[in-house]
Coordinates of C-alpha atoms in Angstrom, one line a residue:
M1 CA -88.4 -39.0 29.0
T2 CA -84.7 -38.8 29.7
K3 CA -82.5 -41.1 27.8
Q4 CA -80.9 -43.9 29.9
K5 CA -77.2 -43.1 30.5
K6 CA -74.5 -45.6 29.5
V7 CA -71.4 -46.6 31.4
A8 CA -68.4 -48.7 30.3
F9 CA -65.6 -50.3 32.3
Y10 CA -61.9 -51.2 31.6
T11 CA -59.9 -53.2 34.2
L12 CA -56.2 -53.4 34.4
G13 CA -54.3 -55.8 36.7
C14 CA -55.3 -58.5 39.1
K15 CA -58.3 -60.7 39.8
L16 CA -59.1 -58.5 42.8
N17 CA -59.5 -55.5 40.5
F18 CA -61.9 -57.5 38.3
S19 CA -64.1 -58.4 41.3
E20 CA -64.1 -54.8 42.4
T21 CA -65.0 -53.5 38.9
S22 CA -68.0 -55.9 38.9
T23 CA -69.2 -54.5 42.3
I24 CA -68.7 -50.9 41.1
A25 CA -70.6 -51.8 37.9
R26 CA -73.5 -53.1 39.9
S27 CA -73.7 -49.8 41.8
F28 CA -74.2 -48.0 38.4
E29 CA -76.8 -50.5 37.3
N30 CA -78.7 -49.9 40.6
E31 CA -78.7 -46.1 39.7
G32 CA -80.3 -46.9 36.4
F33 CA -77.3 -46.9 34.1
E34 CA -77.0 -49.3 31.2
R35 CA -73.6 -51.1 31.0
V36 CA -72.0 -51.3 27.6
E37 CA -68.8 -52.6 26.2
F38 CA -65.7 -50.3 26.5
S39 CA -65.5 -50.1 22.7
E40 CA -69.0 -48.7 22.4
E41 CA -70.2 -45.2 22.9
A42 CA -70.9 -44.4 26.6
D43 CA -71.6 -41.3 28.7
I44 CA -69.1 -42.4 31.4
Y45 CA -66.0 -44.5 31.1
V46 CA -64.5 -46.0 34.3
I47 CA -60.9 -47.3 34.2
N48 CA -59.8 -49.4 37.1
T49 CA -56.0 -49.0 37.3
C50 CA -53.1 -51.1 38.5
S51 CA -49.7 -50.0 39.7
V52 CA -47.8 -53.3 40.0
T53 CA -45.8 -53.0 36.7
E54 CA -44.6 -50.1 34.7
N55 CA -46.5 -51.4 31.8
A56 CA -49.9 -50.9 33.5
D57 CA -49.0 -47.2 34.1
K58 CA -48.3 -46.7 30.4
R59 CA -51.4 -48.5 29.2
F60 CA -53.6 -46.1 31.1
K61 CA -53.0 -43.3 28.6
T62 CA -53.7 -45.7 25.7
I63 CA -57.1 -46.7 27.3
V64 CA -58.1 -43.1 27.8
K65 CA -57.5 -42.5 24.1
Q66 CA -59.7 -45.5 23.2
A67 CA -62.5 -44.1 25.3
Q68 CA -62.1 -40.6 23.7
K69 CA -62.3 -42.3 20.3
A70 CA -65.6 -43.9 21.1
N71 CA -67.0 -40.6 22.6
E72 CA -64.9 -37.5 22.9
N73 CA -67.4 -35.8 25.2
A74 CA -67.7 -38.7 27.7
F75 CA -66.9 -38.3 31.4
L76 CA -63.7 -40.3 32.3
I77 CA -63.1 -41.6 35.7
A78 CA -59.9 -43.3 37.0
V79 CA -60.1 -45.6 40.1
G80 CA -57.8 -48.3 41.6
C81 CA -54.3 -48.6 42.9
Y82 CA -52.6 -46.2 40.5
A83 CA -55.3 -43.6 41.2
Q84 CA -54.5 -43.9 45.0
L85 CA -50.7 -43.8 44.6
K86 CA -50.5 -41.0 41.9
P87 CA -53.8 -39.2 41.7
E88 CA -52.4 -35.9 40.4
E89 CA -50.5 -37.7 37.6
L90 CA -53.7 -39.4 36.4
A91 CA -55.7 -36.2 36.8
A92 CA -53.3 -34.4 34.5
V93 CA -53.8 -36.9 31.7
D94 CA -55.8 -35.2 28.9
G95 CA -59.5 -36.2 29.0
V96 CA -59.6 -37.5 32.6
D97 CA -62.3 -35.8 34.7
L98 CA -62.4 -37.6 38.0
V99 CA -59.8 -39.6 40.0
L100 CA -61.0 -41.6 43.0
G101 CA -58.8 -43.2 45.6
A102 CA -59.0 -46.5 47.6
T103 CA -62.1 -45.7 49.7
E104 CA -63.9 -43.4 47.3
K105 CA -64.2 -45.8 44.4
F106 CA -67.0 -47.8 46.1
K107 CA -69.0 -44.5 46.5
I108 CA -68.4 -43.6 42.9
T109 CA -72.1 -42.8 42.1
D110 CA -72.1 -40.1 44.8
Y111 CA -69.6 -38.1 42.7
L112 CA -71.8 -38.0 39.5
N113 CA -74.0 -35.0 40.2
D114 CA -72.2 -33.0 37.5
L115 CA -70.9 -34.7 34.3
T116 CA -69.5 -31.5 32.8
K117 CA -66.0 -32.1 31.2
N118 CA -63.2 -30.5 33.3
D119 CA -60.0 -28.9 32.0
H120 CA -58.2 -30.8 34.7
G121 CA -59.2 -34.0 36.6
E122 CA -60.8 -33.5 40.0
V123 CA -59.2 -35.7 42.7
H124 CA -60.9 -37.3 45.7
S125 CA -58.2 -39.5 47.3
C126 CA -58.0 -40.3 51.0
E127 CA -54.9 -40.6 53.1
I128 CA -54.3 -44.4 52.8
N129 CA -54.4 -44.8 56.6
E130 CA -58.1 -44.0 56.3
A131 CA -58.7 -47.1 54.1
D132 CA -59.7 -49.2 57.0
F133 CA -63.2 -50.3 56.1
Y134 CA -64.1 -53.4 54.0
V135 CA -66.2 -53.5 50.9
G136 CA -67.1 -57.0 49.8
S137 CA -67.2 -57.8 46.1
Y138 CA -67.3 -60.5 43.5
S139 CA -67.1 -60.6 39.7
I140 CA -68.7 -62.8 37.3
G141 CA -66.3 -62.5 34.3
D142 CA -68.0 -65.2 32.3
R143 CA -70.7 -67.8 33.2
T144 CA -68.1 -70.3 34.2
R145 CA -66.2 -68.9 37.2
A146 CA -66.4 -66.0 39.6
F147 CA -63.8 -64.2 41.6
L148 CA -64.9 -63.7 45.2
K149 CA -63.0 -61.1 47.2
V150 CA -62.5 -62.1 50.9
Q151 CA -59.8 -59.8 52.0
D152 CA -58.1 -56.5 51.1
G153 CA -54.9 -54.6 52.0
C154 CA -51.7 -55.9 53.4
D155 CA -49.6 -55.4 56.6
Y156 CA -46.5 -56.8 55.1
K157 CA -43.6 -54.4 54.2
C158 CA -42.0 -56.1 51.2
T159 CA -39.4 -53.6 50.0
Y160 CA -40.5 -53.7 46.3
C161 CA -44.2 -53.4 46.8
T162 CA -46.6 -50.4 46.7
I163 CA -49.8 -52.4 47.5
P164 CA -49.9 -51.4 51.2
L165 CA -49.6 -47.7 50.0
A166 CA -52.4 -48.3 47.4
R167 CA -54.8 -50.5 49.4
G168 CA -54.1 -49.8 53.1
I169 CA -54.0 -52.2 56.0
S170 CA -55.1 -55.9 56.0
R171 CA -58.8 -56.3 56.6
S172 CA -61.3 -59.0 55.9
D173 CA -64.9 -59.5 55.1
K174 CA -67.1 -61.0 57.8
L175 CA -67.5 -64.7 57.4
E176 CA -71.3 -64.5 57.1
N177 CA -70.9 -61.9 54.2
V178 CA -68.5 -64.2 52.3
L179 CA -70.9 -67.1 52.6
I180 CA -73.9 -64.9 51.5
N181 CA -71.8 -63.8 48.4
A182 CA -70.8 -67.4 47.7
A183 CA -74.4 -68.5 47.8
E184 CA -75.5 -65.6 45.5
I185 CA -72.8 -66.7 43.0
S186 CA -73.9 -70.3 43.1
E187 CA -77.5 -69.4 42.5
Q188 CA -76.5 -67.9 39.2
G189 CA -75.4 -71.3 37.9
I190 CA -71.7 -70.6 38.2
K191 CA -69.6 -73.7 38.8
E192 CA -66.3 -72.3 40.1
I193 CA -65.4 -69.7 42.6
V194 CA -61.8 -68.3 42.9
L195 CA -61.0 -66.8 46.3
T196 CA -59.2 -63.5 45.9
G197 CA -57.6 -60.8 48.0
V198 CA -54.3 -59.0 48.5
N199 CA -53.1 -61.4 51.2
I200 CA -55.8 -64.0 51.6
G201 CA -53.9 -66.2 54.0
D202 CA -54.2 -63.3 56.4
Y203 CA -58.0 -63.7 56.3
G204 CA -59.8 -62.9 59.6
K205 CA -57.7 -59.9 60.5
G206 CA -59.8 -56.7 60.6
E207 CA -63.1 -58.6 60.4
F208 CA -64.7 -56.1 62.7
G209 CA -62.9 -53.0 61.5
N210 CA -60.1 -53.4 64.0
K211 CA -57.4 -56.0 64.5
K212 CA -59.8 -58.4 66.3
H213 CA -60.9 -61.4 64.5
E214 CA -62.9 -64.6 65.2
H215 CA -61.9 -66.6 62.1
T216 CA -58.8 -67.8 60.4
F217 CA -58.2 -68.7 56.7
L218 CA -58.8 -72.4 57.7
D219 CA -62.2 -71.5 59.2
L220 CA -63.1 -69.6 55.9
V221 CA -62.1 -72.6 53.8
K222 CA -64.1 -75.1 55.9
A223 CA -67.2 -72.9 55.9
L224 CA -67.1 -72.3 52.2
D225 CA -66.7 -76.1 51.6
E226 CA -70.3 -76.5 52.9
V227 CA -72.0 -73.9 50.8
E228 CA -74.7 -75.6 48.7
G229 CA -74.5 -75.5 44.9
I230 CA -70.8 -74.7 44.5
E231 CA -69.0 -77.3 42.4
R232 CA -65.5 -76.0 42.7
L233 CA -63.5 -73.6 44.9
R234 CA -60.0 -72.4 44.0
I235 CA -57.5 -70.5 46.2
S236 CA -55.9 -67.9 44.1
S237 CA -52.5 -66.9 45.6
I238 CA -51.4 -67.5 49.2
E239 CA -48.1 -66.6 51.0
P240 CA -46.0 -69.7 51.9
N241 CA -45.7 -68.7 55.5
L242 CA -49.6 -68.5 55.8
L243 CA -50.3 -71.7 54.0
K244 CA -50.5 -74.1 57.0
N245 CA -50.4 -77.9 56.9
E246 CA -54.0 -78.0 58.3
T247 CA -55.2 -76.0 55.2
I248 CA -53.3 -78.3 52.8
D249 CA -54.6 -81.4 54.5
F250 CA -58.2 -80.0 54.4
V251 CA -58.0 -79.2 50.7
A252 CA -56.8 -82.7 50.0
S253 CA -59.9 -84.2 51.5
S254 CA -62.4 -81.4 50.7
R255 CA -65.6 -81.7 48.7
T256 CA -65.1 -78.6 46.6
F257 CA -61.6 -77.2 46.9
V258 CA -59.4 -78.2 44.0
P259 CA -55.8 -79.4 44.1
H260 CA -54.3 -76.2 42.8
F261 CA -52.0 -73.8 44.7
H262 CA -50.4 -70.6 43.6
I263 CA -47.6 -69.7 46.1
P264 CA -45.4 -66.6 45.6
L265 CA -41.7 -67.3 46.0
Q266 CA -40.1 -64.2 44.5
S267 CA -36.5 -65.5 44.8
G268 CA -34.8 -68.8 45.5
S269 CA -31.9 -67.0 47.1
D270 CA -32.1 -66.4 50.9
D271 CA -29.9 -63.3 50.5
I272 CA -32.4 -61.7 48.1
L273 CA -35.5 -62.9 50.2
K274 CA -34.0 -61.0 53.2
K275 CA -33.5 -57.9 51.1
M276 CA -37.0 -58.1 49.9
R277 CA -38.2 -58.5 53.5
R278 CA -40.2 -61.6 52.7
R279 CA -41.4 -63.5 55.8
Y280 CA -39.8 -66.9 55.0
L281 CA -36.6 -68.4 53.6
S282 CA -36.3 -71.0 50.8
D283 CA -36.4 -74.0 53.2
L284 CA -39.9 -73.1 54.3
Y285 CA -40.9 -73.0 50.6
V286 CA -39.5 -76.4 49.9
D287 CA -41.4 -77.7 53.0
R288 CA -44.8 -76.3 51.6
V289 CA -44.3 -77.9 48.2
S290 CA -43.3 -81.2 49.9
Q291 CA -46.4 -81.2 52.1
I292 CA -48.7 -80.6 49.1
R293 CA -47.0 -83.3 47.1
K294 CA -47.3 -85.8 50.0
V295 CA -51.1 -85.5 50.3
M296 CA -51.9 -84.4 46.7
P297 CA -49.3 -85.8 44.3
H298 CA -51.4 -84.7 41.3
A299 CA -51.8 -81.0 42.5
C300 CA -50.8 -78.1 40.3
I301 CA -48.4 -75.7 42.0
G302 CA -47.8 -72.3 40.5
V303 CA -45.0 -69.9 41.6
D304 CA -44.5 -66.1 41.4
V305 CA -40.9 -65.1 40.9
I306 CA -39.2 -61.7 40.5
V307 CA -36.0 -61.3 38.5
G308 CA -33.5 -58.4 38.5
F309 CA -34.1 -57.2 42.1
P310 CA -31.4 -54.8 43.2
G311 CA -28.3 -56.7 44.3
E312 CA -29.3 -59.9 42.4
S313 CA -25.9 -61.1 41.1
E314 CA -25.5 -63.8 38.5
E315 CA -24.9 -66.2 41.4
H316 CA -28.1 -65.2 43.1
F317 CA -30.0 -65.6 39.9
L318 CA -28.6 -69.1 39.2
E319 CA -29.4 -70.0 42.8
T320 CA -33.1 -69.1 42.0
Y321 CA -33.0 -70.9 38.6
N322 CA -31.5 -74.1 40.1
F323 CA -33.8 -74.0 43.1
L324 CA -36.9 -73.8 40.8
N325 CA -35.5 -76.4 38.3
E326 CA -35.1 -79.0 41.1
L327 CA -38.5 -78.2 42.8
D328 CA -41.6 -80.2 41.9
I329 CA -43.7 -77.3 40.7
S330 CA -46.0 -76.9 37.6
Y331 CA -45.5 -73.4 36.2
L332 CA -44.0 -70.0 36.9
H333 CA -45.4 -66.4 36.7
V334 CA -42.2 -64.4 36.0
F335 CA -42.1 -60.7 36.9
T336 CA -39.2 -58.4 35.8
Y337 CA -38.4 -56.1 38.7
S338 CA -39.4 -52.5 38.0
E339 CA -38.6 -49.6 40.4
R340 CA -41.6 -48.1 42.2
D341 CA -41.6 -44.7 43.8
N342 CA -41.7 -44.6 47.7
T343 CA -40.4 -48.2 48.1
P344 CA -37.1 -49.0 49.9
A345 CA -36.0 -51.2 47.0
A346 CA -36.0 -48.2 44.6
E347 CA -33.2 -46.6 46.8
M348 CA -31.1 -49.8 47.0
D349 CA -27.6 -50.2 45.4
G350 CA -26.8 -52.9 42.9
V351 CA -29.2 -51.9 40.2
V352 CA -29.4 -54.7 37.6
P353 CA -29.2 -53.5 34.0
L354 CA -32.5 -53.8 32.1
K355 CA -30.9 -56.0 29.5
V356 CA -29.8 -58.5 32.2
R357 CA -33.3 -58.4 33.8
K358 CA -34.8 -59.3 30.4
K359 CA -32.4 -62.1 29.8
R360 CA -33.1 -63.6 33.2
S361 CA -36.8 -63.2 32.7
K362 CA -36.5 -65.1 29.3
M363 CA -34.6 -67.9 31.0
L364 CA -37.2 -68.4 33.7
R365 CA -40.1 -68.2 31.1
G366 CA -38.3 -71.0 29.3
L367 CA -38.1 -73.0 32.5
S368 CA -41.8 -72.4 33.1
A369 CA -42.7 -73.9 29.7
K370 CA -40.5 -77.0 30.5
K371 CA -42.2 -77.4 33.9
R372 CA -45.7 -77.0 32.5
R373 CA -45.0 -79.6 29.8
A374 CA -43.6 -82.1 32.4
F375 CA -46.6 -81.5 34.6
Y376 CA -49.0 -82.1 31.7
E377 CA -47.1 -85.3 30.7
S378 CA -47.3 -86.6 34.2
Q379 CA -51.1 -86.3 34.0
L380 CA -51.6 -88.2 30.7
G381 CA -53.7 -91.4 31.3
T382 CA -55.3 -90.0 34.4
R383 CA -59.1 -89.4 34.8
R384 CA -60.1 -85.8 35.6
T385 CA -63.1 -83.5 35.6
V386 CA -63.0 -80.6 33.2
L387 CA -65.0 -77.3 33.4
F388 CA -65.6 -75.9 29.9
E389 CA -65.4 -72.2 29.2
G390 CA -67.7 -70.1 26.9
E391 CA -65.5 -69.0 24.1
N392 CA -65.1 -70.5 20.6
K393 CA -61.3 -70.2 19.9
E394 CA -60.6 -71.0 16.3
G395 CA -63.1 -73.9 16.3
Y396 CA -62.2 -75.3 19.7
I397 CA -63.6 -75.1 23.2
H398 CA -61.1 -75.0 26.1
G399 CA -61.5 -75.9 29.7
F400 CA -59.5 -76.6 32.9
T401 CA -59.3 -79.7 34.9
E402 CA -59.5 -79.4 38.7
N403 CA -55.7 -79.5 38.8
Y404 CA -55.4 -76.8 36.2
V405 CA -54.5 -78.8 33.1
K406 CA -55.8 -76.8 30.0
V407 CA -57.6 -79.1 27.6
K408 CA -59.3 -78.6 24.2
T409 CA -61.8 -80.3 22.0
P410 CA -63.8 -79.2 18.8
W411 CA -66.3 -76.4 19.6
N412 CA -69.6 -77.6 20.9
P413 CA -71.9 -74.9 22.5
E414 CA -73.6 -77.6 24.6
L415 CA -70.5 -78.1 26.6
V416 CA -70.2 -74.5 27.8
N417 CA -70.2 -74.3 31.7
T418 CA -70.6 -78.0 32.1
L419 CA -68.4 -80.4 34.1
Q420 CA -67.4 -83.6 32.2
Q421 CA -65.5 -86.7 33.2
I422 CA -62.5 -87.2 31.0
K423 CA -59.3 -89.2 30.5
L424 CA -56.3 -87.1 29.4
T425 CA -54.7 -88.8 26.3
K426 CA -52.1 -86.6 24.5
I427 CA -50.5 -83.2 24.3
D428 CA -51.3 -81.3 21.1
E429 CA -48.9 -79.2 19.0
D430 CA -50.0 -76.0 20.8
G431 CA -49.2 -77.5 24.2
L432 CA -52.9 -78.1 25.2
V433 CA -54.1 -81.5 26.2
R434 CA -56.5 -83.7 24.3
F435 CA -58.8 -86.2 26.0
E436 CA -61.5 -88.9 25.6
Y437 CA -64.7 -88.9 27.6
V438 CA -65.0 -91.4 30.4
T439 CA -68.8 -91.1 30.3
E440 CA -71.0 -89.6 27.5
P441 CA -70.9 -85.8 27.8
Q442 CA -73.7 -84.4 29.9
A443 CA -75.3 -81.4 28.1
V444 CA -76.4 -78.3 30.0
L445 CA -79.5 -79.0 32.0
S446 CA -81.9 -76.3 30.9

């Protein structure tokens, strides 16, 4: 009897990558492989790469070394965005046997006829213009929430971004497939689904493998709101120009969509937004935030911002800082600009010194902490619903309210993956929020 082969996975980068890793893992399980932790000994290690930051590139080599430490004879496969953009570079890393590009990664088990170690990694990477078909996926990271991919690729041409080069054109899953996946997730007792994609507001485009589409993002949201068994739906990140009033108004009155938006800004300076080739100016962003606040005053609004873009003067940066300081938002995700090959921004004049980029990043991270604190304070005394997560963190269990306030209470395994009615009472020393129960905690119904 042949011994069952083992496979392990490591994911770098975004929620979309996590959902795709889960789908790839299920294809291995269907072929009879046993999935094990990355730290354990396996026959095959799959690393799903990211190329958004320099850091992710460097981490790849460290992760390869981790796999070799667990089993020096294992077969190592690299997939994902970095594998599409720089396949030869990854193939040259000592220990890597196979590199698969954007379309090949979903057919990964087709490449496993021969698991003999190679002197140099073998590359199967398509021309990115061939990445025009859609593979639906979802991940179940823990028992609490799942990431459901609804869209892939991007038709935007932001000057700093490699994602269109790594993932191809914008294309969407058929609405019926999304609804089937959502129903499958809910049947597994998962309470929250996070919608993910590269540019999810563009949903509907490429539903039929061409530019034709029957559905819009609003249609998707309305259809998902009716899926039985889902308690919560969360929109991950949506471009401000694609977040329409109708969607905001629908979320405000929806059964399952939570009042939490994450809207990339990237810069508060119109000069820099134009250089980035973003599809809006700062006025539109203010308008989106105002519309959300009008119909959902308690909503959580997160913002992506990039510091140190070429040509960003001290004045431009202060424009961004002051813009964000005055805006009624809840937290920031701050990215320090890093040059990427084959992007127009990498050729631009006005390079901002690294030291200055880091200083600006630190200032905005400080502003984010202040904003989050103010948002949490504004929520004290309100009644919310919390979904508890599954990890015991130093004797506490954590959870998130529908509007993304992070709460804590002493560890109780019966609370895991349950929704509880609470009243937020005070902010703890670590910045998390304490609460009291509005009703007696409902244990997991077994």
